PDB file of C-alpha atoms and ligand atoms in Angstrom:
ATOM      1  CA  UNK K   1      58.110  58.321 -13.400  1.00  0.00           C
ATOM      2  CA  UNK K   2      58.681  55.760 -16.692  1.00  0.00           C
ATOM      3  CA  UNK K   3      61.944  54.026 -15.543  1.00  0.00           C
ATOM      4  CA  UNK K   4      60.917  50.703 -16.197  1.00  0.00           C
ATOM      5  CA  UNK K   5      60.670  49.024 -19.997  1.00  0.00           C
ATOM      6  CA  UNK K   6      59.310  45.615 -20.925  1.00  0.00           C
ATOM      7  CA  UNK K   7      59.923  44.764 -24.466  1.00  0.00           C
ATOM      8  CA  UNK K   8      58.616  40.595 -25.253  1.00  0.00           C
ATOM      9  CA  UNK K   9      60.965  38.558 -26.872  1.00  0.00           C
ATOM     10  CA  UNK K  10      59.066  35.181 -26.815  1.00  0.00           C
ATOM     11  CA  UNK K  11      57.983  35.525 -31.024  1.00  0.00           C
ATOM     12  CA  UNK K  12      59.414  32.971 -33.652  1.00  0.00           C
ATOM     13  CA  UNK K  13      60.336  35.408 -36.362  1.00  0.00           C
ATOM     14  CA  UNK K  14      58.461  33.154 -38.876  1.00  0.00           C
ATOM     15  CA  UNK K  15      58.377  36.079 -41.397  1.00  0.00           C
ATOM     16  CA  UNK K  16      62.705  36.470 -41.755  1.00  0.00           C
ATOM     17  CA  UNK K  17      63.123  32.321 -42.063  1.00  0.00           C
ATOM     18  CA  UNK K  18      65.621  31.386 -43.075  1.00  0.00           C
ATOM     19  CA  UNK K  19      67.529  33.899 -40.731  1.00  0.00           C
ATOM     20  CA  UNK K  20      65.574  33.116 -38.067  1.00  0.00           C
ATOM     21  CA  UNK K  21      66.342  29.795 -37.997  1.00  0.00           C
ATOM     22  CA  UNK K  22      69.815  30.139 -36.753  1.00  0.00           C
ATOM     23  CA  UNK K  23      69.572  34.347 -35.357  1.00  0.00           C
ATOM     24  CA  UNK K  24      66.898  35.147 -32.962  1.00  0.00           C
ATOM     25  CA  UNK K  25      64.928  38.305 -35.109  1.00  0.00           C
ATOM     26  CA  UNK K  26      66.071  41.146 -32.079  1.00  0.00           C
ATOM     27  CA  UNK K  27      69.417  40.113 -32.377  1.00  0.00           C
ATOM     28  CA  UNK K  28      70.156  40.907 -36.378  1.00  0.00           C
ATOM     29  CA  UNK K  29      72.273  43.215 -37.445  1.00  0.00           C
ATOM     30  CA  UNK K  30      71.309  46.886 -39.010  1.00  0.00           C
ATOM     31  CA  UNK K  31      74.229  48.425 -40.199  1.00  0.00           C
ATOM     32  CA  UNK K  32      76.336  46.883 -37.996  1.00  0.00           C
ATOM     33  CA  UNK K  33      74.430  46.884 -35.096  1.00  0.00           C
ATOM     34  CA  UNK K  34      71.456  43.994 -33.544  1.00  0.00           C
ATOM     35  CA  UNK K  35      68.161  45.420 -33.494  1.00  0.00           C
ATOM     36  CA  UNK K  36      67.598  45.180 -30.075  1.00  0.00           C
ATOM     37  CA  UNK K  37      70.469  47.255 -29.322  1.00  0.00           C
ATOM     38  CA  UNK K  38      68.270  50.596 -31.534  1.00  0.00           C
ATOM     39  CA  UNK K  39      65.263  50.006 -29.104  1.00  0.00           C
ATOM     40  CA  UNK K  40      67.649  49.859 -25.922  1.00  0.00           C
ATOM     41  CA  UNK K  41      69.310  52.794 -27.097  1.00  0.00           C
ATOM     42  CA  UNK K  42      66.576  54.857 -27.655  1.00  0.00           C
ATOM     43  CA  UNK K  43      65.461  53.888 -24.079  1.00  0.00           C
ATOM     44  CA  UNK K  44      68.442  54.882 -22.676  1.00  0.00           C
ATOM     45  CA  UNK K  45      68.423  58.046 -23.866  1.00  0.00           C
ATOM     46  CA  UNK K  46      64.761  58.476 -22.476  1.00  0.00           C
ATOM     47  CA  UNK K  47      65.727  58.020 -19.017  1.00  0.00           C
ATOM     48  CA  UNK K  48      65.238  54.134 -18.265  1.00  0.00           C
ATOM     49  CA  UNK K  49      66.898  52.405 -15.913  1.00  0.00           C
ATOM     50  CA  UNK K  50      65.865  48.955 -15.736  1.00  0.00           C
ATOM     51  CA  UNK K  51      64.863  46.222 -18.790  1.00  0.00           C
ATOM     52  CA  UNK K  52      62.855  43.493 -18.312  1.00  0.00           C
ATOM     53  CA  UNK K  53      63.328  40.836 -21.391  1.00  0.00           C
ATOM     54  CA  UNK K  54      60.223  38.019 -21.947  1.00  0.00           C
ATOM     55  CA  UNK K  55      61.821  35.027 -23.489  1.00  0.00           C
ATOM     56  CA  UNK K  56      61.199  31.445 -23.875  1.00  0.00           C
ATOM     57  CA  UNK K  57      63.058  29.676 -21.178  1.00  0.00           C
ATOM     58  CA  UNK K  58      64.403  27.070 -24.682  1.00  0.00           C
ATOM     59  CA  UNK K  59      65.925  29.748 -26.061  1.00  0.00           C
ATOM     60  CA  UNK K  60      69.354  31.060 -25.107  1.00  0.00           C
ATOM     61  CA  UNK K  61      70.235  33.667 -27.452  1.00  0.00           C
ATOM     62  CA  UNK K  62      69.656  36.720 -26.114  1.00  0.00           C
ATOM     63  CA  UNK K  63      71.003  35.703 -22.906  1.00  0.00           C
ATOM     64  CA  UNK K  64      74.289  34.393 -24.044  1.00  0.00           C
ATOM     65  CA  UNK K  65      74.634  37.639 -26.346  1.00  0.00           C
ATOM     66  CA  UNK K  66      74.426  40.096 -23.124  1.00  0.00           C
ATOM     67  CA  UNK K  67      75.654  37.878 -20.253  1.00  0.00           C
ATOM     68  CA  UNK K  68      78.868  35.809 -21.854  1.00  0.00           C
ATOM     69  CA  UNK K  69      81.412  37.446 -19.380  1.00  0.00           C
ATOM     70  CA  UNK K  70      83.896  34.768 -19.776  1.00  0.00           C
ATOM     71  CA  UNK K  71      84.107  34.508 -23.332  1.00  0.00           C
ATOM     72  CA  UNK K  72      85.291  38.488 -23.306  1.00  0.00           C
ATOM     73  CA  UNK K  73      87.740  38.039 -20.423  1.00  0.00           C
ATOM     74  CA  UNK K  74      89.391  35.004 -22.483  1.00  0.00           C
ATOM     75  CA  UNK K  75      89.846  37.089 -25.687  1.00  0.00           C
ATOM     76  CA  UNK K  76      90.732  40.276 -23.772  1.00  0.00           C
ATOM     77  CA  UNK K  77      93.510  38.514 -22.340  1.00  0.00           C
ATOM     78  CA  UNK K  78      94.486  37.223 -25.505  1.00  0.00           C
ATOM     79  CA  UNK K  79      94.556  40.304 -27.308  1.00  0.00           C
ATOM     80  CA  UNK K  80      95.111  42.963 -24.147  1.00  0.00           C
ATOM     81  CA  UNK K  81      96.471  45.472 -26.979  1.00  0.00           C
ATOM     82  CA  UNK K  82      92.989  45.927 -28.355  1.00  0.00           C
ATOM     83  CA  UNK K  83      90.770  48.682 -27.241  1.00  0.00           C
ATOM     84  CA  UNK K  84      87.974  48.519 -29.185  1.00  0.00           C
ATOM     85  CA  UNK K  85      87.332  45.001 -27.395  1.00  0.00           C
ATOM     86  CA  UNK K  86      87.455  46.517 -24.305  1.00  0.00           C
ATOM     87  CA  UNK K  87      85.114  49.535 -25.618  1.00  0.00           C
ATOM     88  CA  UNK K  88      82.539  46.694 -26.819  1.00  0.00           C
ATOM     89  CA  UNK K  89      82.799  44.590 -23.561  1.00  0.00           C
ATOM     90  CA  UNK K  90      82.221  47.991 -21.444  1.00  0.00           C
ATOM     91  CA  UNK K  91      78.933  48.642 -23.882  1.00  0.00           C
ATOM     92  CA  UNK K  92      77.589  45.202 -23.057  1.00  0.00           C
ATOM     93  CA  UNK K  93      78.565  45.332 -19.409  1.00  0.00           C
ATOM     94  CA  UNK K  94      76.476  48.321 -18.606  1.00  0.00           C
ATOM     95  CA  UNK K  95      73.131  47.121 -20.573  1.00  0.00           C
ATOM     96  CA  UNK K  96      74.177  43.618 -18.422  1.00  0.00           C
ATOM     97  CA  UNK K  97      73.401  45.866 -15.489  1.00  0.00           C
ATOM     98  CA  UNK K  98      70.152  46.595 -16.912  1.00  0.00           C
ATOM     99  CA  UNK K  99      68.539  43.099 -17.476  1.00  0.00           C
ATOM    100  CA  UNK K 100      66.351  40.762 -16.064  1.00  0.00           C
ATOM    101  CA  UNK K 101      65.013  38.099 -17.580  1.00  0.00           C
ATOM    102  CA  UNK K 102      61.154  36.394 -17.388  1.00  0.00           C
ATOM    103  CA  UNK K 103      60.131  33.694 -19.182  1.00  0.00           C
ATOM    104  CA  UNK K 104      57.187  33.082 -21.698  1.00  0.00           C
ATOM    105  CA  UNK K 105      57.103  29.492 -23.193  1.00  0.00           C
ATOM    106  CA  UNK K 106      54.267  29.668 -25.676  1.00  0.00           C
ATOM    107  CA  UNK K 107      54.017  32.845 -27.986  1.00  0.00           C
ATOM    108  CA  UNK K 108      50.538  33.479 -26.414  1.00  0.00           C
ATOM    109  CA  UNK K 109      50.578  36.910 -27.513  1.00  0.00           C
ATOM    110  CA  UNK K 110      51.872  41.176 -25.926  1.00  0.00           C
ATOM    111  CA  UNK K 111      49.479  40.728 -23.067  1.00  0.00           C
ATOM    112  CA  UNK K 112      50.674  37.309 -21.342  1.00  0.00           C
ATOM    113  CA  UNK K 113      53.686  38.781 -22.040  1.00  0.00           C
ATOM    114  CA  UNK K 114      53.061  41.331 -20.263  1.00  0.00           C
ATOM    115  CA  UNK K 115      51.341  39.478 -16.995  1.00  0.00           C
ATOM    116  CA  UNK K 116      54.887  37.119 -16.761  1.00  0.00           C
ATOM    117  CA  UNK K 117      56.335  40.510 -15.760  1.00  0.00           C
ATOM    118  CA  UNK K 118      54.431  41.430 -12.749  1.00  0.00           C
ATOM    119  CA  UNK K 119      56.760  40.518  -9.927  1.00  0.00           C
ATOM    120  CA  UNK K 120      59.369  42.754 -11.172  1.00  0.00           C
ATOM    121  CA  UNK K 121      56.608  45.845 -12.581  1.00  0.00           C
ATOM    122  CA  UNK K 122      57.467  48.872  -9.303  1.00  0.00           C
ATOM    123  CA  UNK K 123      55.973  51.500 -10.540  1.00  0.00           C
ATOM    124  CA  UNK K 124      52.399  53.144 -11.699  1.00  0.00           C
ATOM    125  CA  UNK K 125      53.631  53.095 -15.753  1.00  0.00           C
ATOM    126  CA  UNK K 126      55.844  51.364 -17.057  1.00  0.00           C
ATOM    127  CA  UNK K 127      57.063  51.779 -20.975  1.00  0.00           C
ATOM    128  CA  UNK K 128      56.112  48.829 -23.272  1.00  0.00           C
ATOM    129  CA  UNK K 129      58.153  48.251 -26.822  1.00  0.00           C
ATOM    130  CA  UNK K 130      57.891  45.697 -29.945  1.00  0.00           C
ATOM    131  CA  UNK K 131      61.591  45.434 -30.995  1.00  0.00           C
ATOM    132  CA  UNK K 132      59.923  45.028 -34.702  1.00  0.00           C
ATOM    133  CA  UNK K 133      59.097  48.578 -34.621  1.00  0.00           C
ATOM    134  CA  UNK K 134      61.936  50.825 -35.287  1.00  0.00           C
ATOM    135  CA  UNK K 135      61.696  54.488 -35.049  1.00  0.00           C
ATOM    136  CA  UNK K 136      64.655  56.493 -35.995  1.00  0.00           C
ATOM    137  CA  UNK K 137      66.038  60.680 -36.320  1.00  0.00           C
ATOM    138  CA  UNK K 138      63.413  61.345 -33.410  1.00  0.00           C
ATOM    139  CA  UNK K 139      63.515  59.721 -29.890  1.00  0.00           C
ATOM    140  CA  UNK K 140      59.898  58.534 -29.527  1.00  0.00           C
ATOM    141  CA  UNK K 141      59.994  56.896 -26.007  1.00  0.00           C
ATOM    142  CA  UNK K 142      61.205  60.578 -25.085  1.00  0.00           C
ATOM    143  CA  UNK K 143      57.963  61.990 -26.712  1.00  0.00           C
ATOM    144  CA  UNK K 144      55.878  59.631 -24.992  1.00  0.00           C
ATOM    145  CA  UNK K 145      57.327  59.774 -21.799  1.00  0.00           C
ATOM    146  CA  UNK K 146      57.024  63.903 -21.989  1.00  0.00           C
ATOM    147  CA  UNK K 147      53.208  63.557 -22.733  1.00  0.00           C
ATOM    148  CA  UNK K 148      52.734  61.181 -20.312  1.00  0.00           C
ATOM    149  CA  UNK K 149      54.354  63.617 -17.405  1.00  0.00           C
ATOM    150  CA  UNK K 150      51.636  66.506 -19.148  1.00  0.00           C
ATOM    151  CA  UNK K 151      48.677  64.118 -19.169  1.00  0.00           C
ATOM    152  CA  UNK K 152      49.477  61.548 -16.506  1.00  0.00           C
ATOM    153  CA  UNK K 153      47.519  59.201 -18.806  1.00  0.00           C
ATOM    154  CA  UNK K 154      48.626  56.146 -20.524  1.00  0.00           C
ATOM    155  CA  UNK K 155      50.396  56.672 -24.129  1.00  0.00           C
ATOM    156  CA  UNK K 156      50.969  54.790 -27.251  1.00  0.00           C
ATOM    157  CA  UNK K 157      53.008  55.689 -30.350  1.00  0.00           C
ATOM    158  CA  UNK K 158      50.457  56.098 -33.339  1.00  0.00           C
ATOM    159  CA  UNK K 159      51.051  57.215 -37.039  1.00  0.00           C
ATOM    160  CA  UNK K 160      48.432  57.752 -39.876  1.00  0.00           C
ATOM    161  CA  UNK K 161      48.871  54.654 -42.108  1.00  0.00           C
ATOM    162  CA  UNK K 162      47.642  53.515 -45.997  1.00  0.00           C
ATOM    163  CA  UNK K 163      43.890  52.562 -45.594  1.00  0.00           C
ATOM    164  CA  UNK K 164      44.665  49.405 -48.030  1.00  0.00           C
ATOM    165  CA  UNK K 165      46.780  48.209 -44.969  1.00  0.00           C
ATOM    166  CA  UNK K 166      44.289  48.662 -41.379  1.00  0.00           C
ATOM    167  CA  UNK K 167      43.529  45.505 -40.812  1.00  0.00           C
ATOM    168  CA  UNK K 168      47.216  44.876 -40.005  1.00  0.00           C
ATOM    169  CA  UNK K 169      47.303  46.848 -36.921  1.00  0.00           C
ATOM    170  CA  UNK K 170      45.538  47.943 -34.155  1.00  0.00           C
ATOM    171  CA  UNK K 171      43.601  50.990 -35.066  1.00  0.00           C
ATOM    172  CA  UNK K 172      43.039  54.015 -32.575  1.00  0.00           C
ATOM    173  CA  UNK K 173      40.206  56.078 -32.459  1.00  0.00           C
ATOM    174  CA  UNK K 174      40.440  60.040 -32.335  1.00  0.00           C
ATOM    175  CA  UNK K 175      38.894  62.688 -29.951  1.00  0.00           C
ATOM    176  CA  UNK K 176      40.346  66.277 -29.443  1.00  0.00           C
ATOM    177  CA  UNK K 177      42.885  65.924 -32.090  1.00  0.00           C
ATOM    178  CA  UNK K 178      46.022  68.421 -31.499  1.00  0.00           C
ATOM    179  CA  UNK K 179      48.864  68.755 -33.997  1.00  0.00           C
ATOM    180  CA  UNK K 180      51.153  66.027 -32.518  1.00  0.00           C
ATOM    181  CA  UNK K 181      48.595  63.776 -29.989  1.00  0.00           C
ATOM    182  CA  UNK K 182      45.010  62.990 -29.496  1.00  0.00           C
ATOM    183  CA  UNK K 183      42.130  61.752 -27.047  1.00  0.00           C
ATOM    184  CA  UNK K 184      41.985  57.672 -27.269  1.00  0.00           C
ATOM    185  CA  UNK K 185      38.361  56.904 -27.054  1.00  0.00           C
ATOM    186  CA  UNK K 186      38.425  53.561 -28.959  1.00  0.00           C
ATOM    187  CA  UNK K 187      41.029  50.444 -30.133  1.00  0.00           C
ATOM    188  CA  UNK K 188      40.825  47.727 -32.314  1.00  0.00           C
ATOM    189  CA  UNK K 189      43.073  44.882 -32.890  1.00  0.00           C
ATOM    190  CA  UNK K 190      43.279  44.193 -36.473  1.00  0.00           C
ATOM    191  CA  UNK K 191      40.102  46.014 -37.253  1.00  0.00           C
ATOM    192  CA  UNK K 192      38.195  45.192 -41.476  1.00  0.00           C
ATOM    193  CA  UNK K 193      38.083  48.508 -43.239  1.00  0.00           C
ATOM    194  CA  UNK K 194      34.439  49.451 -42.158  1.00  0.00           C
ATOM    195  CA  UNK K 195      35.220  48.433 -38.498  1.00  0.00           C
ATOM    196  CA  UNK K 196      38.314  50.825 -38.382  1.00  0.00           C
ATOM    197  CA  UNK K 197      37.594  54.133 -36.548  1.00  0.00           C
ATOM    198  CA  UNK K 198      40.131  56.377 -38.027  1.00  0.00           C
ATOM    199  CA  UNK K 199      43.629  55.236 -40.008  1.00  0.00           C
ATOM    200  CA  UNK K 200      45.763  56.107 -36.743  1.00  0.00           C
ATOM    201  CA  UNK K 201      47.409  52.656 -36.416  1.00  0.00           C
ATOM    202  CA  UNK K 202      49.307  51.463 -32.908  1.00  0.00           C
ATOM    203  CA  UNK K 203      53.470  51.591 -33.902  1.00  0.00           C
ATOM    204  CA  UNK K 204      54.861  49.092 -30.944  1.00  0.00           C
ATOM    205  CA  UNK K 205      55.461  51.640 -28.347  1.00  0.00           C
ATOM    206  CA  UNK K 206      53.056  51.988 -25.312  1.00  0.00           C
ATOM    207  CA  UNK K 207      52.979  53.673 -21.670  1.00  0.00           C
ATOM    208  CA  UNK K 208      50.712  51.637 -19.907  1.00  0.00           C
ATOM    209  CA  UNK K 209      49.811  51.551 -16.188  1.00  0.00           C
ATOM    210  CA  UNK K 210      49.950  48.855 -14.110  1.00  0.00           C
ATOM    211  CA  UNK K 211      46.266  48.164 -13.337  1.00  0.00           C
ATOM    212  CA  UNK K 212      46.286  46.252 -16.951  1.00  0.00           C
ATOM    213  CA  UNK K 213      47.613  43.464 -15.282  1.00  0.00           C
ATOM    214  CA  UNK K 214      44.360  42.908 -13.317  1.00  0.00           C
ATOM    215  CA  UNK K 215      42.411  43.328 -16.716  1.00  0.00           C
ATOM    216  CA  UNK K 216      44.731  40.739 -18.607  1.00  0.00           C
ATOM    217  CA  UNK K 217      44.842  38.078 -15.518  1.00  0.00           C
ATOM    218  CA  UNK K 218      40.950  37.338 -17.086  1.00  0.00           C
ATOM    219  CA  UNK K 219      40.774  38.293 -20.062  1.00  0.00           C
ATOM    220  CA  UNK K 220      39.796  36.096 -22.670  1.00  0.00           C
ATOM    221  CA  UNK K 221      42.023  34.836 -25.447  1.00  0.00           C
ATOM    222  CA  UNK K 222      41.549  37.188 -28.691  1.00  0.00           C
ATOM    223  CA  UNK K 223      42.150  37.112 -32.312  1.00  0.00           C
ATOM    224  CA  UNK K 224      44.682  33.932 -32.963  1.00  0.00           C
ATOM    225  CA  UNK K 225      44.106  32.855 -29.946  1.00  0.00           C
ATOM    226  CA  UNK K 226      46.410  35.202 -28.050  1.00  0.00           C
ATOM    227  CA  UNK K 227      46.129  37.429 -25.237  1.00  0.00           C
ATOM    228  CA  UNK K 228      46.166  40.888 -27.133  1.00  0.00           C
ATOM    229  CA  UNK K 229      47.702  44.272 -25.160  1.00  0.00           C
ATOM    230  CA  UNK K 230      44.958  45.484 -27.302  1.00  0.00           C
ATOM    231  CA  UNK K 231      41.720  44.412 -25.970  1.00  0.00           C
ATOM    232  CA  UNK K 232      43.011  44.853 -22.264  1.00  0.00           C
ATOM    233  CA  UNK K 233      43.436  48.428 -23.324  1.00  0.00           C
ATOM    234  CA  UNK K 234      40.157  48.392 -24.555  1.00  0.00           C
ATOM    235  CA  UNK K 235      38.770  47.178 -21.165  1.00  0.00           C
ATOM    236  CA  UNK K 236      40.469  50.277 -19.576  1.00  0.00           C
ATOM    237  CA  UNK K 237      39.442  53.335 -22.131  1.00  0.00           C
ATOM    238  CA  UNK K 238      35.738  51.813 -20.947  1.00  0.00           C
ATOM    239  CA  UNK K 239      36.466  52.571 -17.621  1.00  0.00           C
ATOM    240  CA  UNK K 240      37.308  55.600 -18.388  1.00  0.00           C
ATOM    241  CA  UNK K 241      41.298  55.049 -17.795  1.00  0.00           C
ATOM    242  CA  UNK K 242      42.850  58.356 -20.112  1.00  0.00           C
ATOM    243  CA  UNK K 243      44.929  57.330 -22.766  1.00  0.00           C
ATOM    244  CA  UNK K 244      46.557  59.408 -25.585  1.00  0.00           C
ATOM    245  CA  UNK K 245      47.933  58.914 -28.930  1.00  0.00           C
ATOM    246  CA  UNK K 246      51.609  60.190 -29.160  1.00  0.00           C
ATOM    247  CA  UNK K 247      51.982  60.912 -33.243  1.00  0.00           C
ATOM    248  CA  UNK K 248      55.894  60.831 -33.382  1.00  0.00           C
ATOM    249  CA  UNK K 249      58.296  62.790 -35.415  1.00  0.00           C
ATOM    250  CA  UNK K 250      60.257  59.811 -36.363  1.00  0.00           C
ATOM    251  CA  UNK K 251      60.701  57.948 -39.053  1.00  0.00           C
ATOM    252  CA  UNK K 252      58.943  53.911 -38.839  1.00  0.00           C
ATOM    253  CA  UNK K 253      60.753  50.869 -40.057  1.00  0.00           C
ATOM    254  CA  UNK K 254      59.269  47.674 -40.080  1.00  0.00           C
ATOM    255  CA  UNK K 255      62.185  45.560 -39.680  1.00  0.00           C
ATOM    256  CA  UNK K 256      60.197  42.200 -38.728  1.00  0.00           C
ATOM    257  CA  UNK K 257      59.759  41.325 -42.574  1.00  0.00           C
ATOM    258  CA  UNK K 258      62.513  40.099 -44.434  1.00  0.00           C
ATOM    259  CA  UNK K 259      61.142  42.910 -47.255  1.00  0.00           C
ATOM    260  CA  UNK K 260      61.352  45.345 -44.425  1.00  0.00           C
ATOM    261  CA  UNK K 261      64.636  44.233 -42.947  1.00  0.00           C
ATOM    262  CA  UNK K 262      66.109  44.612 -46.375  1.00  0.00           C
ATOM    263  CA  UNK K 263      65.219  48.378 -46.532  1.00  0.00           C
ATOM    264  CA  UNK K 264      65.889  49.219 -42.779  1.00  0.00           C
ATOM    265  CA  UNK K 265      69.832  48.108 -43.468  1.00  0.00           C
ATOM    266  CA  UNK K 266      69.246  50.665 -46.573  1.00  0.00           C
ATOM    267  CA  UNK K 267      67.693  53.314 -44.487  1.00  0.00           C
ATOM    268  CA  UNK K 268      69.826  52.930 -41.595  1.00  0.00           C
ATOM    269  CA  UNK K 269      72.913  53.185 -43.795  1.00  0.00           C
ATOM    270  CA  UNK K 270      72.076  56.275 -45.409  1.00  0.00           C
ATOM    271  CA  UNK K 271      72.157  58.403 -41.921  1.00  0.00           C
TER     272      UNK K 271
HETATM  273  C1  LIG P   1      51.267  44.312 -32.983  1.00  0.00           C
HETATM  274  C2  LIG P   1      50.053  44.917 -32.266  1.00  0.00           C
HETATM  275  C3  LIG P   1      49.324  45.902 -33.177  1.00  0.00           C
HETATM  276  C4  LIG P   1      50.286  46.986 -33.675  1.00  0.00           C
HETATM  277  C5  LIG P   1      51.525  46.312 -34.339  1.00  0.00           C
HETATM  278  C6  LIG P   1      52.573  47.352 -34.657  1.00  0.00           C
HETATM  279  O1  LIG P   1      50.809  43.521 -34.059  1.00  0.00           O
HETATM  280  O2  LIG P   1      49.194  43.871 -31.850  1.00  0.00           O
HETATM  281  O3  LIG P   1      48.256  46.508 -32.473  1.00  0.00           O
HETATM  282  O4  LIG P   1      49.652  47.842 -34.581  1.00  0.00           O
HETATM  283  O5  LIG P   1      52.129  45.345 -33.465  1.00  0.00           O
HETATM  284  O6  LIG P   1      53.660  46.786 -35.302  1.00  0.00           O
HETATM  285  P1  LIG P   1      51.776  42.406 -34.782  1.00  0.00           P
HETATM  286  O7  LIG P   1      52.808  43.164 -35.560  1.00  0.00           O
HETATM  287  O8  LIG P   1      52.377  41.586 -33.675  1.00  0.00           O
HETATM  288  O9  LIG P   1      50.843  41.607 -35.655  1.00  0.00           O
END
């Protein structure tokens, strides 16, 4: 049962300055709508039922955008005519319901992100997402959550990427490869081209179970000096913990560029 979604919200957004400066990254608009909003959406739609947001206690944004009840009651008075206002309060209302808050302070990277959530983590999986990572036509928590009830393993989204680009992403490695998902038998964070074991690359969607947590509470910083998701995934596969690639139908935008950004309003608009 995957009811339960972390998604870490702790990052700078160094790469979209000078939007960032002023706009937390999750909260910019595609085609009218933030970022965020795509992931939660397609979460939604998937079946879960409870958010739990990793932010830097310093940092308000997000928090004001989903929880600002008394601005909306001011203008709805104001304006009690207008329905769409109404409409748009209701929408916020019921992902309000959803929410709860945990705080990281330092960007210390996916996996102390994911540790600051353990008082709230109930059940055996739990669905991980990088709001960076957009996947749209095709619901690809749904996928994962539909191999994950087949398998009962672990899951992350994967897709076959440029071999000029693998040592930007963690790279999976391959074992009893079917048309749409695959054995996990290896990860790398970031791998050089000779290290990488096949050009399946990690796309910021994971099923994970929650015995990572007792990996990641001492696991050594990695590459940057962060705790990676990664290598405490790695620790697991050796194990012998089953894990699958889930190679979605979607379509991938990068939207944590400013490059990227740029075509995901394109893309998005085009629907
Ligand atoms: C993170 C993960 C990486 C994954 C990527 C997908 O990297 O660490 O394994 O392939 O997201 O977007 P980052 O984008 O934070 O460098």
């Amino acid at each position: 049962m995957i009811k339960q979604a972390i998604i870490p919200l702790a990052g700078l957004g160094t790469r979209l300055l000078p939007l960032t400066s002023i706009v937390q990254k999750e909260l910019l608009p595609l085609n009218g709508k933030p970022n965020l909003e795509y992931i939660m959406d397609e979460c939604i739609e998937a079946g879960i039922k409870e958010f739990i947001f990793i932010v830097p206690k310093n940092r308000p944004t997000i928090k004001k955008y989903f929880f600002n009840d008394s601005f909306y009651k001011k203008i709805i008075k104001k304006k009690k005519q207008n329905k769409n206002l109404k409409k748009i309060f209701k929408k916020i209302k019921m992902y309000q319901k959803m929410i709860k808050f945990v705080y990281q302070n330092k960007p210390n990277g996916t996996g102390d992100a994911v540790l600051k959530c353990k008082k709230y983590l109930k059940n055996e999986h739990f669905l991980m997402l990088l709001a960076d990572d957009l996947i749209i036509k095709k619901n690809c928590s749904k996928e994962m959550i539909n191999l994950h009830k087949k398998t009962k393993g672990s899951v992350i989204a994967t897709k076959k990427v440029d071999k000029k680009t693998l040592s930007r992403w963690g790279i999976l490695g391959v074992k009893n490869k079917k048309k749409y998902s695959f054995s996990i038998n290896e990860v790398i964070e970031k791998p050089k081209l000779n290290e990488a074991p096949s050009n399946y690359a990690i796309i910021g969607r994971y099923i994970l179970p929650k015995k990572i947590l007792s990996v990641l509470k001492n696991q050594k910083r990695g590459k940057g000096g962060e705790i990676h998701i990664t290598d405490a995934i790695k620790t697991l596969i050796k194990r012998g913990e089953k894990f699958y690639g889930n190679i979605f139908k979607g379509e991938y935008l990068d939207s944590g560029t400013l490059e990227g950004y740029v075509k995901s309003n394109l893309r998005i608009s085009k629907l």
